[in-house]
PDB file of C-alpha atoms in Angstrom:
ATOM      1  CA  MET A  29       0.000   0.000   0.000  1.00 55.00           C
ATOM      2  CA  ASN A  30       1.280   3.426  -0.828  1.00 66.00           C
ATOM      3  CA  ASN A  31       2.274   5.409   2.236  1.00 77.00           C
ATOM      4  CA  LYS A  32       2.463   8.804   0.607  1.00 82.00           C
ATOM      5  CA  ILE A  33       0.708  10.889  -1.991  1.00 82.00           C
ATOM      6  CA  LEU A  34       2.282  13.608  -4.064  1.00 82.00           C
ATOM      7  CA  VAL A  35       0.170  16.768  -4.085  1.00 83.00           C
ATOM      8  CA  ASN A  36       1.424  19.775  -5.988  1.00 79.00           C
ATOM      9  CA  LYS A  37       4.957  18.298  -5.809  1.00 81.00           C
ATOM     10  CA  VAL A  38       4.698  17.970  -2.012  1.00 83.00           C
ATOM     11  CA  GLU A  39       4.744  14.574  -0.280  1.00 84.00           C
ATOM     12  CA  ILE A  40       1.976  14.049   2.268  1.00 84.00           C
ATOM     13  CA  GLU A  41       1.742  11.077   4.622  1.00 83.00           C
ATOM     14  CA  LYS A  42      -1.539   9.229   4.229  1.00 82.00           C
ATOM     15  CA  ASP A  43      -1.405   8.095   7.851  1.00 82.00           C
ATOM     16  CA  VAL A  44      -1.464  11.698   9.038  1.00 83.00           C
ATOM     17  CA  ILE A  45      -4.664  12.318   7.088  1.00 83.00           C
ATOM     18  CA  ARG A  46      -6.180   9.039   8.277  1.00 82.00           C
ATOM     19  CA  GLN A  47      -5.501   9.995  11.906  1.00 82.00           C
ATOM     20  CA  PHE A  48      -7.420  13.235  11.381  1.00 81.00           C
ATOM     21  CA  ILE A  49     -10.299  11.266   9.852  1.00 85.00           C
ATOM     22  CA  ILE A  50     -10.333   8.643  12.642  1.00 85.00           C
ATOM     23  CA  GLN A  51     -10.531  11.461  15.189  1.00 82.00           C
ATOM     24  CA  ASN A  52     -13.463  12.956  13.268  1.00 80.00           C
ATOM     25  CA  ARG A  53     -11.353  16.012  12.348  1.00 82.00           C
ATOM     26  CA  LYS A  54     -12.044  16.149   8.633  1.00 83.00           C
ATOM     27  CA  VAL A  55     -11.900  19.932   8.491  1.00 84.00           C
ATOM     28  CA  GLU A  56      -8.429  19.938  10.018  1.00 83.00           C
ATOM     29  CA  ALA A  57      -7.340  17.284   7.517  1.00 82.00           C
ATOM     30  CA  VAL A  58      -8.506  19.495   4.654  1.00 84.00           C
ATOM     31  CA  LYS A  59      -6.710  22.517   6.102  1.00 83.00           C
ATOM     32  CA  TYR A  60      -3.557  20.449   6.654  1.00 85.00           C
ATOM     33  CA  ILE A  61      -3.368  19.437   2.989  1.00 85.00           C
ATOM     34  CA  CYS A  62      -4.313  22.929   1.856  1.00 82.00           C
ATOM     35  CA  GLU A  63      -1.529  24.584   3.844  1.00 82.00           C
ATOM     36  CA  LYS A  64       1.126  21.936   3.319  1.00 82.00           C
ATOM     37  CA  ALA A  65       0.656  21.595  -0.452  1.00 83.00           C
ATOM     38  CA  ASN A  66      -0.411  25.199  -1.060  1.00 83.00           C
ATOM     39  CA  ILE A  67      -3.598  24.277  -2.914  1.00 82.00           C
ATOM     40  CA  GLY A  68      -7.218  25.377  -2.694  1.00 81.00           C
ATOM     41  CA  LEU A  69      -9.734  24.132  -0.137  1.00 79.00           C
ATOM     42  CA  ALA A  70     -11.858  22.421  -2.788  1.00 81.00           C
ATOM     43  CA  SER A  71      -8.927  20.352  -4.039  1.00 82.00           C
ATOM     44  CA  SER A  72      -7.909  19.491  -0.464  1.00 82.00           C
ATOM     45  CA  LYS A  73     -11.442  18.343   0.334  1.00 83.00           C
ATOM     46  CA  THR A  74     -11.482  16.130  -2.775  1.00 86.00           C
ATOM     47  CA  ILE A  75      -8.289  14.416  -1.643  1.00 86.00           C
ATOM     48  CA  VAL A  76      -9.673  13.813   1.869  1.00 84.00           C
ATOM     49  CA  ASP A  77     -12.895  12.382   0.405  1.00 84.00           C
ATOM     50  CA  LEU A  78     -10.878  10.019  -1.795  1.00 85.00           C
ATOM     51  CA  ILE A  79      -8.970   8.786   1.259  1.00 83.00           C
ATOM     52  CA  ILE A  80     -12.227   8.279   3.182  1.00 85.00           C
ATOM     53  CA  ASP A  81     -13.743   6.361   0.245  1.00 80.00           C
ATOM     54  CA  GLY A  82     -10.591   4.268  -0.149  1.00 79.00           C
ATOM     55  CA  LYS A  83     -10.134   5.439  -3.731  1.00 78.00           C
ATOM     56  CA  ILE A  84      -6.955   7.433  -3.297  1.00 75.00           C
ATOM     57  CA  ASP A  85      -4.832   4.660  -4.861  1.00 70.00           C
ATOM     58  CA  ALA A  86      -6.777   5.033  -8.094  1.00 65.00           C
ATOM     59  CA  TYR A  87      -4.637   8.061  -8.716  1.00 54.00           C
ATOM     60  CA  ASP A  88      -1.502   5.950  -8.601  1.00 47.00           C
ATOM     61  CA  GLY A  89      -0.435   4.406 -11.863  1.00 32.00           C
ATOM     62  CA  GLN A  90       3.136   5.546 -12.143  1.00 37.00           C
ATOM     63  CA  ASP A  91       6.349   4.941 -10.294  1.00 35.00           C
ATOM     64  CA  LEU A  92       7.751   8.242  -9.136  1.00 32.00           C
ATOM     65  CA  ASN A  93      11.245   6.773  -9.065  1.00 34.00           C
ATOM     66  CA  PRO A  94      11.389   4.355 -12.027  1.00 37.00           C
ATOM     67  CA  GLU A  95      15.165   4.160 -11.915  1.00 36.00           C
ATOM     68  CA  LYS A  96      14.929   2.379  -8.583  1.00 38.00           C
ATOM     69  CA  GLU A  97      13.386  -1.064  -8.853  1.00 38.00           C
ATOM     70  CA  ASN A  98      12.370  -1.357  -5.203  1.00 41.00           C
ATOM     71  CA  SER A  99      11.350   2.195  -4.634  1.00 40.00           C
ATOM     72  CA  THR A 100       8.131   2.908  -2.764  1.00 43.00           C
ATOM     73  CA  ARG A 101       5.206   3.572  -5.077  1.00 45.00           C
ATOM     74  CA  LYS A 102       3.344   6.824  -4.434  1.00 47.00           C
ATOM     75  CA  SER A 103      -0.060   8.112  -5.441  1.00 50.00           C
ATOM     76  CA  THR A 104       0.084  11.142  -7.695  1.00 52.00           C
ATOM     77  CA  ILE A 105      -2.586  13.820  -7.830  1.00 53.00           C
ATOM     78  CA  ILE A 106      -2.081  16.560 -10.383  1.00 51.00           C
ATOM     79  CA  ILE A 107      -3.412  19.907  -9.272  1.00 51.00           C
ATOM     80  CA  GLU A 108      -3.876  22.446 -12.018  1.00 48.00           C
ATOM     81  CA  PRO A 109      -2.223  25.820 -11.409  1.00 50.00           C
ATOM     82  CA  LYS A 110      -4.545  28.431 -10.019  1.00 50.00           C
ATOM     83  CA  SER A 111      -6.144  30.543 -12.686  1.00 55.00           C
ATOM     84  CA  ARG A 112      -4.498  33.847 -13.411  1.00 61.00           C
ATOM     85  CA  ASN A 113      -7.924  35.409 -13.740  1.00 69.00           C
ATOM     86  CA  LYS A 114      -8.063  35.851  -9.972  1.00 71.00           C
ATOM     87  CA  LEU A 115      -4.816  37.798 -10.051  1.00 79.00           C
ATOM     88  CA  LYS A 116      -6.147  40.022 -12.816  1.00 78.00           C
ATOM     89  CA  ILE A 117      -9.352  40.651 -10.866  1.00 85.00           C
ATOM     90  CA  ARG A 118      -7.400  41.555  -7.734  1.00 83.00           C
ATOM     91  CA  LEU A 119      -5.176  43.947  -9.679  1.00 86.00           C
ATOM     92  CA  ALA A 120      -8.248  45.572 -11.235  1.00 85.00           C
ATOM     93  CA  ILE A 121      -9.860  45.998  -7.811  1.00 90.00           C
ATOM     94  CA  LEU A 122      -6.635  47.455  -6.398  1.00 88.00           C
ATOM     95  CA  ALA A 123      -6.391  49.924  -9.294  1.00 86.00           C
ATOM     96  CA  PHE A 124     -10.015  50.941  -8.742  1.00 84.00           C
ATOM     97  CA  VAL A 125      -9.413  51.516  -5.026  1.00 87.00           C
ATOM     98  CA  VAL A 126      -6.281  53.598  -5.698  1.00 85.00           C
ATOM     99  CA  LEU A 127      -8.140  55.703  -8.281  1.00 83.00           C
ATOM    100  CA  GLY A 128     -11.058  56.181  -5.896  1.00 80.00           C
ATOM    101  CA  ALA A 129      -8.717  57.263  -3.093  1.00 79.00           C
ATOM    102  CA  PHE A 130      -6.985  59.735  -5.421  1.00 73.00           C
ATOM    103  CA  LEU A 131     -10.290  61.294  -6.511  1.00 73.00           C
ATOM    104  CA  PHE A 132     -11.483  61.459  -2.895  1.00 72.00           C
ATOM    105  CA  LEU A 133      -8.314  63.230  -1.758  1.00 68.00           C
ATOM    106  CA  LYS A 134      -8.453  65.626  -4.692  1.00 60.00           C
ATOM    107  CA  ASN A 135     -12.140  66.561  -4.693  1.00 60.00           C
ATOM    108  CA  VAL A 136     -13.271  66.069  -1.094  1.00 56.00           C
ATOM    109  CA  VAL A 137     -10.280  66.422   1.204  1.00 52.00           C
ATOM    110  CA  GLY A 138      -8.032  68.586  -0.965  1.00 53.00           C
ATOM    111  CA  PHE A 139      -4.315  67.828  -1.159  1.00 52.00           C
ATOM    112  CA  VAL A 140      -3.390  71.062   0.605  1.00 48.00           C
ATOM    113  CA  HIS A 141      -5.378  69.980   3.670  1.00 51.00           C
ATOM    114  CA  ILE A 142      -3.847  66.525   4.041  1.00 56.00           C
ATOM    115  CA  PRO A 143      -1.191  67.685   6.592  1.00 55.00           C
ATOM    116  CA  TYR A 144      -3.972  69.030   8.790  1.00 51.00           C
ATOM    117  CA  HIS A 145      -5.954  65.794   8.667  1.00 54.00           C
ATOM    118  CA  LEU A 146      -2.831  63.780   9.432  1.00 57.00           C
ATOM    119  CA  THR A 147      -2.330  66.052  12.425  1.00 53.00           C
ATOM    120  CA  THR A 148      -5.901  65.441  13.566  1.00 52.00           C
ATOM    121  CA  LEU A 149      -5.515  61.698  13.073  1.00 55.00           C
ATOM    122  CA  LYS A 150      -2.319  61.613  15.139  1.00 54.00           C
ATOM    123  CA  GLN A 151      -3.991  63.572  17.921  1.00 50.00           C
ATOM    124  CA  THR A 152      -7.018  61.255  17.867  1.00 50.00           C
ATOM    125  CA  ILE A 153      -4.900  58.107  17.958  1.00 53.00           C
ATOM    126  CA  GLY A 154      -2.676  59.619  20.645  1.00 52.00           C
ATOM    127  CA  SER A 155      -5.662  60.289  22.853  1.00 44.00           C
ATOM    128  CA  PHE A 156      -6.308  56.520  23.069  1.00 47.00           C
ATOM    129  CA  SER A 157      -2.696  55.438  23.519  1.00 45.00           C
ATOM    130  CA  PHE A 158      -2.317  55.892  27.272  1.00 42.00           C
ATOM    131  CA  SER A 159      -1.480  52.760  29.233  1.00 43.00           C
ATOM    132  CA  ASN A 160      -3.097  51.673  32.485  1.00 48.00           C
ATOM    133  CA  ASP A 161      -0.062  53.028  34.325  1.00 48.00           C
ATOM    134  CA  ASP A 162      -0.665  56.448  32.784  1.00 44.00           C
ATOM    135  CA  ASP A 163      -4.301  56.307  33.907  1.00 44.00           C
ATOM    136  CA  GLU A 164      -3.236  55.522  37.460  1.00 48.00           C
ATOM    137  CA  VAL A 165      -0.793  58.444  37.512  1.00 42.00           C
ATOM    138  CA  VAL A 166      -3.447  60.845  36.230  1.00 40.00           C
ATOM    139  CA  GLU A 167      -5.937  59.537  38.780  1.00 46.00           C
ATOM    140  CA  ASP A 168      -3.423  60.094  41.590  1.00 48.00           C
ATOM    141  CA  ILE A 169      -2.808  63.662  40.430  1.00 39.00           C
ATOM    142  CA  VAL A 170      -6.529  64.401  40.309  1.00 41.00           C
ATOM    143  CA  GLN A 171      -6.999  63.031  43.808  1.00 47.00           C
ATOM    144  CA  ASP A 172      -4.190  65.261  45.108  1.00 47.00           C
ATOM    145  CA  VAL A 173      -5.712  68.447  43.640  1.00 43.00           C
ATOM    146  CA  ASP A 174      -7.859  70.478  45.988  1.00 46.00           C
ATOM    147  CA  SER A 175     -11.485  70.210  44.852  1.00 42.00           C
ATOM    148  CA  ASP A 176     -12.127  73.813  45.929  1.00 46.00           C
ATOM    149  CA  MET A 177      -9.417  74.973  43.534  1.00 42.00           C
ATOM    150  CA  ILE A 178     -11.060  73.116  40.640  1.00 38.00           C
ATOM    151  CA  VAL A 179     -14.432  74.691  41.358  1.00 40.00           C
ATOM    152  CA  GLU A 180     -12.892  78.142  41.607  1.00 40.00           C
ATOM    153  CA  VAL A 181     -11.160  77.827  38.241  1.00 40.00           C
ATOM    154  CA  ALA A 182     -14.319  76.556  36.596  1.00 41.00           C
ATOM    155  CA  GLU A 183     -16.361  79.434  38.015  1.00 44.00           C
ATOM    156  CA  THR A 184     -13.928  82.248  37.293  1.00 52.00           C
ATOM    157  CA  ASN A 185     -12.987  81.152  33.776  1.00 57.00           C
ATOM    158  CA  PRO A 186     -16.115  79.720  32.173  1.00 69.00           C
ATOM    159  CA  VAL A 187     -16.110  79.281  28.417  1.00 85.00           C
ATOM    160  CA  GLN A 188     -19.666  79.845  27.242  1.00 84.00           C
ATOM    161  CA  SER A 189     -21.431  80.511  23.989  1.00 85.00           C
ATOM    162  CA  PRO A 190     -22.589  84.082  23.336  1.00 86.00           C
ATOM    163  CA  ILE A 191     -26.245  84.814  24.110  1.00 81.00           C
ATOM    164  CA  ASP A 192     -28.684  87.081  22.260  1.00 81.00           C
ATOM    165  CA  LEU A 193     -30.513  88.899  25.053  1.00 77.00           C
ATOM    166  CA  ARG A 194     -32.491  91.287  22.862  1.00 80.00           C
ATOM    167  CA  ILE A 195     -35.754  89.391  22.835  1.00 70.00           C
ATOM    168  CA  TRP A 196     -35.640  88.810  26.589  1.00 72.00           C
ATOM    169  CA  GLU A 197     -34.678  92.407  27.325  1.00 75.00           C
ATOM    170  CA  HIS A 198     -37.704  93.531  25.351  1.00 72.00           C
ATOM    171  CA  GLN A 199     -40.016  91.196  27.244  1.00 74.00           C
ATOM    172  CA  ILE A 200     -38.529  92.182  30.602  1.00 77.00           C
ATOM    173  CA  LYS A 201     -39.061  95.880  29.842  1.00 78.00           C
ATOM    174  CA  LYS A 202     -42.666  95.151  28.925  1.00 77.00           C
ATOM    175  CA  GLY A 203     -43.120  93.240  32.148  1.00 75.00           C
ATOM    176  CA  ASP A 204     -43.901  89.996  30.358  1.00 77.00           C
ATOM    177  CA  GLU A 205     -43.052  86.654  31.849  1.00 74.00           C
ATOM    178  CA  VAL A 206     -39.828  85.050  30.692  1.00 71.00           C
ATOM    179  CA  PRO A 207     -38.879  81.348  30.743  1.00 74.00           C
ATOM    180  CA  GLU A 208     -37.349  79.943  33.897  1.00 70.00           C
ATOM    181  CA  GLY A 209     -33.582  80.369  33.964  1.00 74.00           C
ATOM    182  CA  VAL A 210     -33.498  83.281  31.500  1.00 75.00           C
ATOM    183  CA  LEU A 211     -32.867  85.852  34.223  1.00 76.00           C
ATOM    184  CA  GLU A 212     -29.962  83.770  35.539  1.00 78.00           C
ATOM    185  CA  ASP A 213     -28.501  83.431  32.033  1.00 78.00           C
ATOM    186  CA  ARG A 214     -28.973  87.164  31.536  1.00 78.00           C
ATOM    187  CA  GLU A 215     -27.087  88.033  34.710  1.00 79.00           C
ATOM    188  CA  SER A 216     -24.385  85.449  33.983  1.00 81.00           C
ATOM    189  CA  TYR A 217     -23.824  86.929  30.536  1.00 81.00           C
ATOM    190  CA  LYS A 218     -23.667  90.493  31.859  1.00 79.00           C
ATOM    191  CA  ASN A 219     -21.068  89.438  34.426  1.00 83.00           C
ATOM    192  CA  ARG A 220     -18.697  88.004  31.834  1.00 86.00           C
ATOM    193  CA  ASP A 221     -15.409  89.883  31.532  1.00 87.00           C
ATOM    194  CA  PHE A 222     -14.608  90.769  27.930  1.00 89.00           C
ATOM    195  CA  SER A 223     -12.138  93.533  28.805  1.00 90.00           C
ATOM    196  CA  LYS A 224      -9.062  91.447  27.959  1.00 92.00           C
ATOM    197  CA  LEU A 225     -10.245  90.474  24.501  1.00 94.00           C
ATOM    198  CA  ILE A 226      -8.244  91.894  21.583  1.00 95.00           C
ATOM    199  CA  LYS A 227      -9.720  92.213  18.118  1.00 95.00           C
ATOM    200  CA  ALA A 228      -7.665  90.161  15.694  1.00 96.00           C
ATOM    201  CA  SER A 229      -5.734  91.748  12.854  1.00 95.00           C
ATOM    202  CA  ASP A 230      -5.330  88.405  11.079  1.00 96.00           C
ATOM    203  CA  PHE A 231      -8.596  86.559  10.622  1.00 97.00           C
ATOM    204  CA  PRO A 232     -10.411  84.567   7.921  1.00 96.00           C
ATOM    205  CA  THR A 233     -12.602  86.158   5.285  1.00 96.00           C
ATOM    206  CA  ASP A 234     -16.186  84.963   4.836  1.00 95.00           C
ATOM    207  CA  LYS A 235     -15.016  82.635   2.076  1.00 95.00           C
ATOM    208  CA  GLU A 236     -12.107  81.274   4.126  1.00 96.00           C
ATOM    209  CA  ALA A 237     -14.380  80.727   7.132  1.00 95.00           C
ATOM    210  CA  GLN A 238     -16.848  78.810   4.983  1.00 95.00           C
ATOM    211  CA  GLN A 239     -14.040  76.726   3.460  1.00 95.00           C
ATOM    212  CA  ALA A 240     -12.760  75.833   6.941  1.00 95.00           C
ATOM    213  CA  ILE A 241     -16.255  74.829   8.077  1.00 95.00           C
ATOM    214  CA  VAL A 242     -16.965  72.795   4.941  1.00 94.00           C
ATOM    215  CA  GLN A 243     -13.540  71.164   5.176  1.00 93.00           C
ATOM    216  CA  PHE A 244     -14.282  70.103   8.751  1.00 95.00           C
ATOM    217  CA  TYR A 245     -17.865  68.855   8.350  1.00 93.00           C
ATOM    218  CA  LYS A 246     -17.646  67.905   4.672  1.00 90.00           C
ATOM    219  CA  ALA A 247     -20.865  66.480   3.182  1.00 87.00           C
ATOM    220  CA  ASP A 248     -23.038  67.266   6.216  1.00 86.00           C
ATOM    221  CA  VAL A 249     -22.629  71.029   5.896  1.00 88.00           C
ATOM    222  CA  VAL A 250     -22.297  71.049   2.098  1.00 90.00           C
ATOM    223  CA  LYS A 251     -25.736  69.442   1.860  1.00 89.00           C
ATOM    224  CA  LEU A 252     -27.124  71.866   4.447  1.00 88.00           C
ATOM    225  CA  LEU A 253     -25.869  74.976   2.640  1.00 91.00           C
ATOM    226  CA  GLN A 254     -27.038  73.691  -0.731  1.00 91.00           C
ATOM    227  CA  GLU A 255     -30.480  72.788   0.599  1.00 89.00           C
ATOM    228  CA  TYR A 256     -31.012  76.282   2.024  1.00 90.00           C
ATOM    229  CA  GLN A 257     -29.030  78.076  -0.711  1.00 91.00           C
ATOM    230  CA  ALA A 258     -27.017  79.684   2.064  1.00 91.00           C
ATOM    231  CA  HIS A 259     -23.466  80.905   2.593  1.00 93.00           C
ATOM    232  CA  ILE A 260     -21.365  81.544   5.708  1.00 94.00           C
ATOM    233  CA  GLU A 261     -20.364  84.967   7.015  1.00 94.00           C
ATOM    234  CA  ILE A 262     -17.972  85.607   9.900  1.00 95.00           C
ATOM    235  CA  GLY A 263     -18.277  88.290  12.568  1.00 95.00           C
ATOM    236  CA  VAL A 264     -15.723  90.111  14.700  1.00 96.00           C
ATOM    237  CA  ALA A 265     -12.707  87.891  15.415  1.00 97.00           C
ATOM    238  CA  TYR A 266     -10.738  88.028  18.660  1.00 97.00           C
ATOM    239  CA  ASP A 267      -7.194  86.802  19.225  1.00 97.00           C
ATOM    240  CA  ALA A 268      -7.161  83.522  21.155  1.00 96.00           C
ATOM    241  CA  PRO A 269      -4.197  81.955  22.991  1.00 94.00           C
ATOM    242  CA  LEU A 270      -2.225  79.529  20.852  1.00 96.00           C
ATOM    243  CA  ARG A 271      -2.422  75.915  21.945  1.00 93.00           C
ATOM    244  CA  ALA A 272       0.245  73.244  22.042  1.00 93.00           C
ATOM    245  CA  THR A 273       0.087  70.505  19.425  1.00 91.00           C
ATOM    246  CA  GLN A 274       1.180  66.900  19.739  1.00 89.00           C
ATOM    247  CA  ASP A 275       2.729  66.468  16.312  1.00 88.00           C
ATOM    248  CA  GLY A 276       5.356  69.209  16.302  1.00 88.00           C
ATOM    249  CA  ASP A 277       3.375  71.416  13.908  1.00 91.00           C
ATOM    250  CA  PRO A 278       2.799  74.542  16.029  1.00 94.00           C
ATOM    251  CA  GLU A 279      -0.091  76.944  15.695  1.00 95.00           C
ATOM    252  CA  ILE A 280       0.836  80.376  14.352  1.00 95.00           C
ATOM    253  CA  ALA A 281      -2.580  82.032  14.659  1.00 97.00           C
ATOM    254  CA  ARG A 282      -5.848  81.345  16.477  1.00 97.00           C
ATOM    255  CA  VAL A 283      -8.962  83.518  16.638  1.00 97.00           C
ATOM    256  CA  THR A 284     -12.465  83.125  18.042  1.00 97.00           C
ATOM    257  CA  ALA A 285     -15.465  84.442  16.127  1.00 96.00           C
ATOM    258  CA  MET A 286     -19.189  84.007  15.595  1.00 95.00           C
ATOM    259  CA  VAL A 287     -20.497  82.819  12.244  1.00 94.00           C
ATOM    260  CA  SER A 288     -23.946  82.755  10.681  1.00 92.00           C
ATOM    261  CA  ALA A 289     -25.518  81.282   7.581  1.00 92.00           C
ATOM    262  CA  PHE A 290     -27.264  83.736   5.267  1.00 92.00           C
ATOM    263  CA  ASN A 291     -29.829  83.203   2.541  1.00 88.00           C
ATOM    264  CA  ALA A 292     -30.530  85.865  -0.099  1.00 83.00           C
ATOM    265  CA  LYS A 293     -34.278  85.734   0.551  1.00 84.00           C
ATOM    266  CA  ARG A 294     -34.530  84.764   4.210  1.00 83.00           C
ATOM    267  CA  GLY A 295     -31.519  86.689   5.504  1.00 89.00           C
ATOM    268  CA  ASN A 296     -29.824  85.556   8.717  1.00 87.00           C
ATOM    269  CA  MET A 297     -30.455  81.880   9.452  1.00 85.00           C
ATOM    270  CA  GLY A 298     -27.983  81.441  12.309  1.00 84.00           C
ATOM    271  CA  ASN A 299     -26.583  77.922  12.317  1.00 82.00           C
ATOM    272  CA  ILE A 300     -29.634  76.537  10.431  1.00 84.00           C
ATOM    273  CA  GLN A 301     -29.291  73.238  12.303  1.00 83.00           C
ATOM    274  CA  ARG A 302     -26.699  70.878  13.721  1.00 84.00           C
ATOM    275  CA  PRO A 303     -23.890  70.050  13.189  1.00 87.00           C
ATOM    276  CA  LEU A 304     -23.307  73.713  12.268  1.00 89.00           C
ATOM    277  CA  ASP A 305     -22.692  76.002  15.270  1.00 91.00           C
ATOM    278  CA  VAL A 306     -22.502  79.795  15.661  1.00 92.00           C
ATOM    279  CA  ILE A 307     -19.065  80.143  17.276  1.00 95.00           C
ATOM    280  CA  TYR A 308     -15.701  78.584  16.475  1.00 96.00           C
ATOM    281  CA  ASP A 309     -11.960  79.007  16.690  1.00 97.00           C
ATOM    282  CA  PHE A 310     -10.091  79.360  13.408  1.00 97.00           C
ATOM    283  CA  VAL A 311      -6.466  78.188  13.437  1.00 97.00           C
ATOM    284  CA  LYS A 312      -3.401  78.430  11.188  1.00 96.00           C
ATOM    285  CA  TYR A 313      -0.488  75.981  11.427  1.00 96.00           C
ATOM    286  CA  GLU A 314       3.170  76.501  10.614  1.00 94.00           C
ATOM    287  CA  SER A 315       3.084  73.758   7.967  1.00 93.00           C
ATOM    288  CA  ASP A 316       0.215  75.459   6.117  1.00 94.00           C
ATOM    289  CA  PRO A 317       0.372  79.174   7.006  1.00 94.00           C
ATOM    290  CA  PHE A 318      -2.126  80.337   4.377  1.00 94.00           C
ATOM    291  CA  THR A 319      -5.042  78.099   5.320  1.00 95.00           C
ATOM    292  CA  TRP A 320      -7.498  78.482   8.192  1.00 96.00           C
ATOM    293  CA  TYR A 321      -8.725  75.346   9.947  1.00 97.00           C
ATOM    294  CA  LEU A 322     -11.712  74.871  12.228  1.00 96.00           C
ATOM    295  CA  ALA A 323     -11.546  74.094  15.964  1.00 95.00           C
ATOM    296  CA  ASP A 324     -13.853  74.249  18.992  1.00 94.00           C
ATOM    297  CA  PHE A 325     -14.082  77.743  20.452  1.00 95.00           C
ATOM    298  CA  SER A 326     -11.683  78.269  23.357  1.00 93.00           C
ATOM    299  CA  GLN A 327     -12.879  81.515  24.927  1.00 94.00           C
ATOM    300  CA  SER A 328     -16.031  83.485  25.618  1.00 91.00           C
ATOM    301  CA  ILE A 329     -16.743  86.438  23.347  1.00 93.00           C
ATOM    302  CA  PRO A 330     -19.628  88.933  23.260  1.00 90.00           C
ATOM    303  CA  TYR A 331     -22.669  88.306  21.099  1.00 90.00           C
ATOM    304  CA  ASP A 332     -21.975  89.807  17.665  1.00 91.00           C
ATOM    305  CA  LEU A 333     -24.815  92.301  17.176  1.00 89.00           C
ATOM    306  CA  LYS A 334     -23.354  93.589  13.913  1.00 91.00           C
ATOM    307  CA  LEU A 335     -23.218  90.161  12.297  1.00 91.00           C
ATOM    308  CA  ASN A 336     -26.627  89.313  13.726  1.00 87.00           C
ATOM    309  CA  LYS A 337     -28.336  92.693  13.389  1.00 85.00           C
ATOM    310  CA  ASP A 338     -31.263  90.726  11.991  1.00 81.00           C
ATOM    311  CA  PRO A 339     -32.199  88.038  14.559  1.00 74.00           C
ATOM    312  CA  TRP A 340     -32.249  84.438  13.404  1.00 62.00           C
TER     313      TRP A 340
END
């Protein structure tokens, strides 16, 4: 009885396959042949089925070593080479993916903005890269900080969105009732200290502000502006403190400003709806000093009555 079979020029012991079969491990037998002989699963399964049916020797018929009279006879199974069509299909798919990525970067992201998005990606990945030891250190630091000090900082330096008090001021003067909490918001807004704010000399134009917003939100805001036939306008911009970056690409300018969407017929529409907001920071980086990028607002500024002379 032949002890070996030749599959794709690789010798495989029949006894090894039979042991798999005896142990009811047919799947592992198929995988064993597949990996050892580098052939497909279908071909491997056929070989295992032939061994189970006792027909594997039907594939014998030739002495693999005819020059040796007493050489061991071996079963030979000829496996056809894998079709090259699969390789062609894979190459076509790869080319399609590369072309799609190129068009996406060109038309949606914009090549000039790629450094910024790489920066954002690094920062996002970095935010999840702390080990458990880092978490324990941070937790220890937080526990050592005086809770009164935290409250004091939060109360004396709140960062809040600007509030339009005009409608409530009018109702208060008339003696009308106002919603609960409005009076508190009104007093809180009046107590904000804007004396240290400095109007920026370098700030984005309306077009640059809209480009930064569209670049950040992409299709969400593009669809919103198209649906309402609106455009973005920016109000008074105030210098904001530069912030440290994690990728070695420092900020060279940062401003805080209100923005609003405007429609030729309906006028001021505010932020229309989420995700668009009415206040942002606009930032320039050293690697791309001529482009403004969007960021969350970092300081409180007064409500821009000039930009929003017509209420939303």
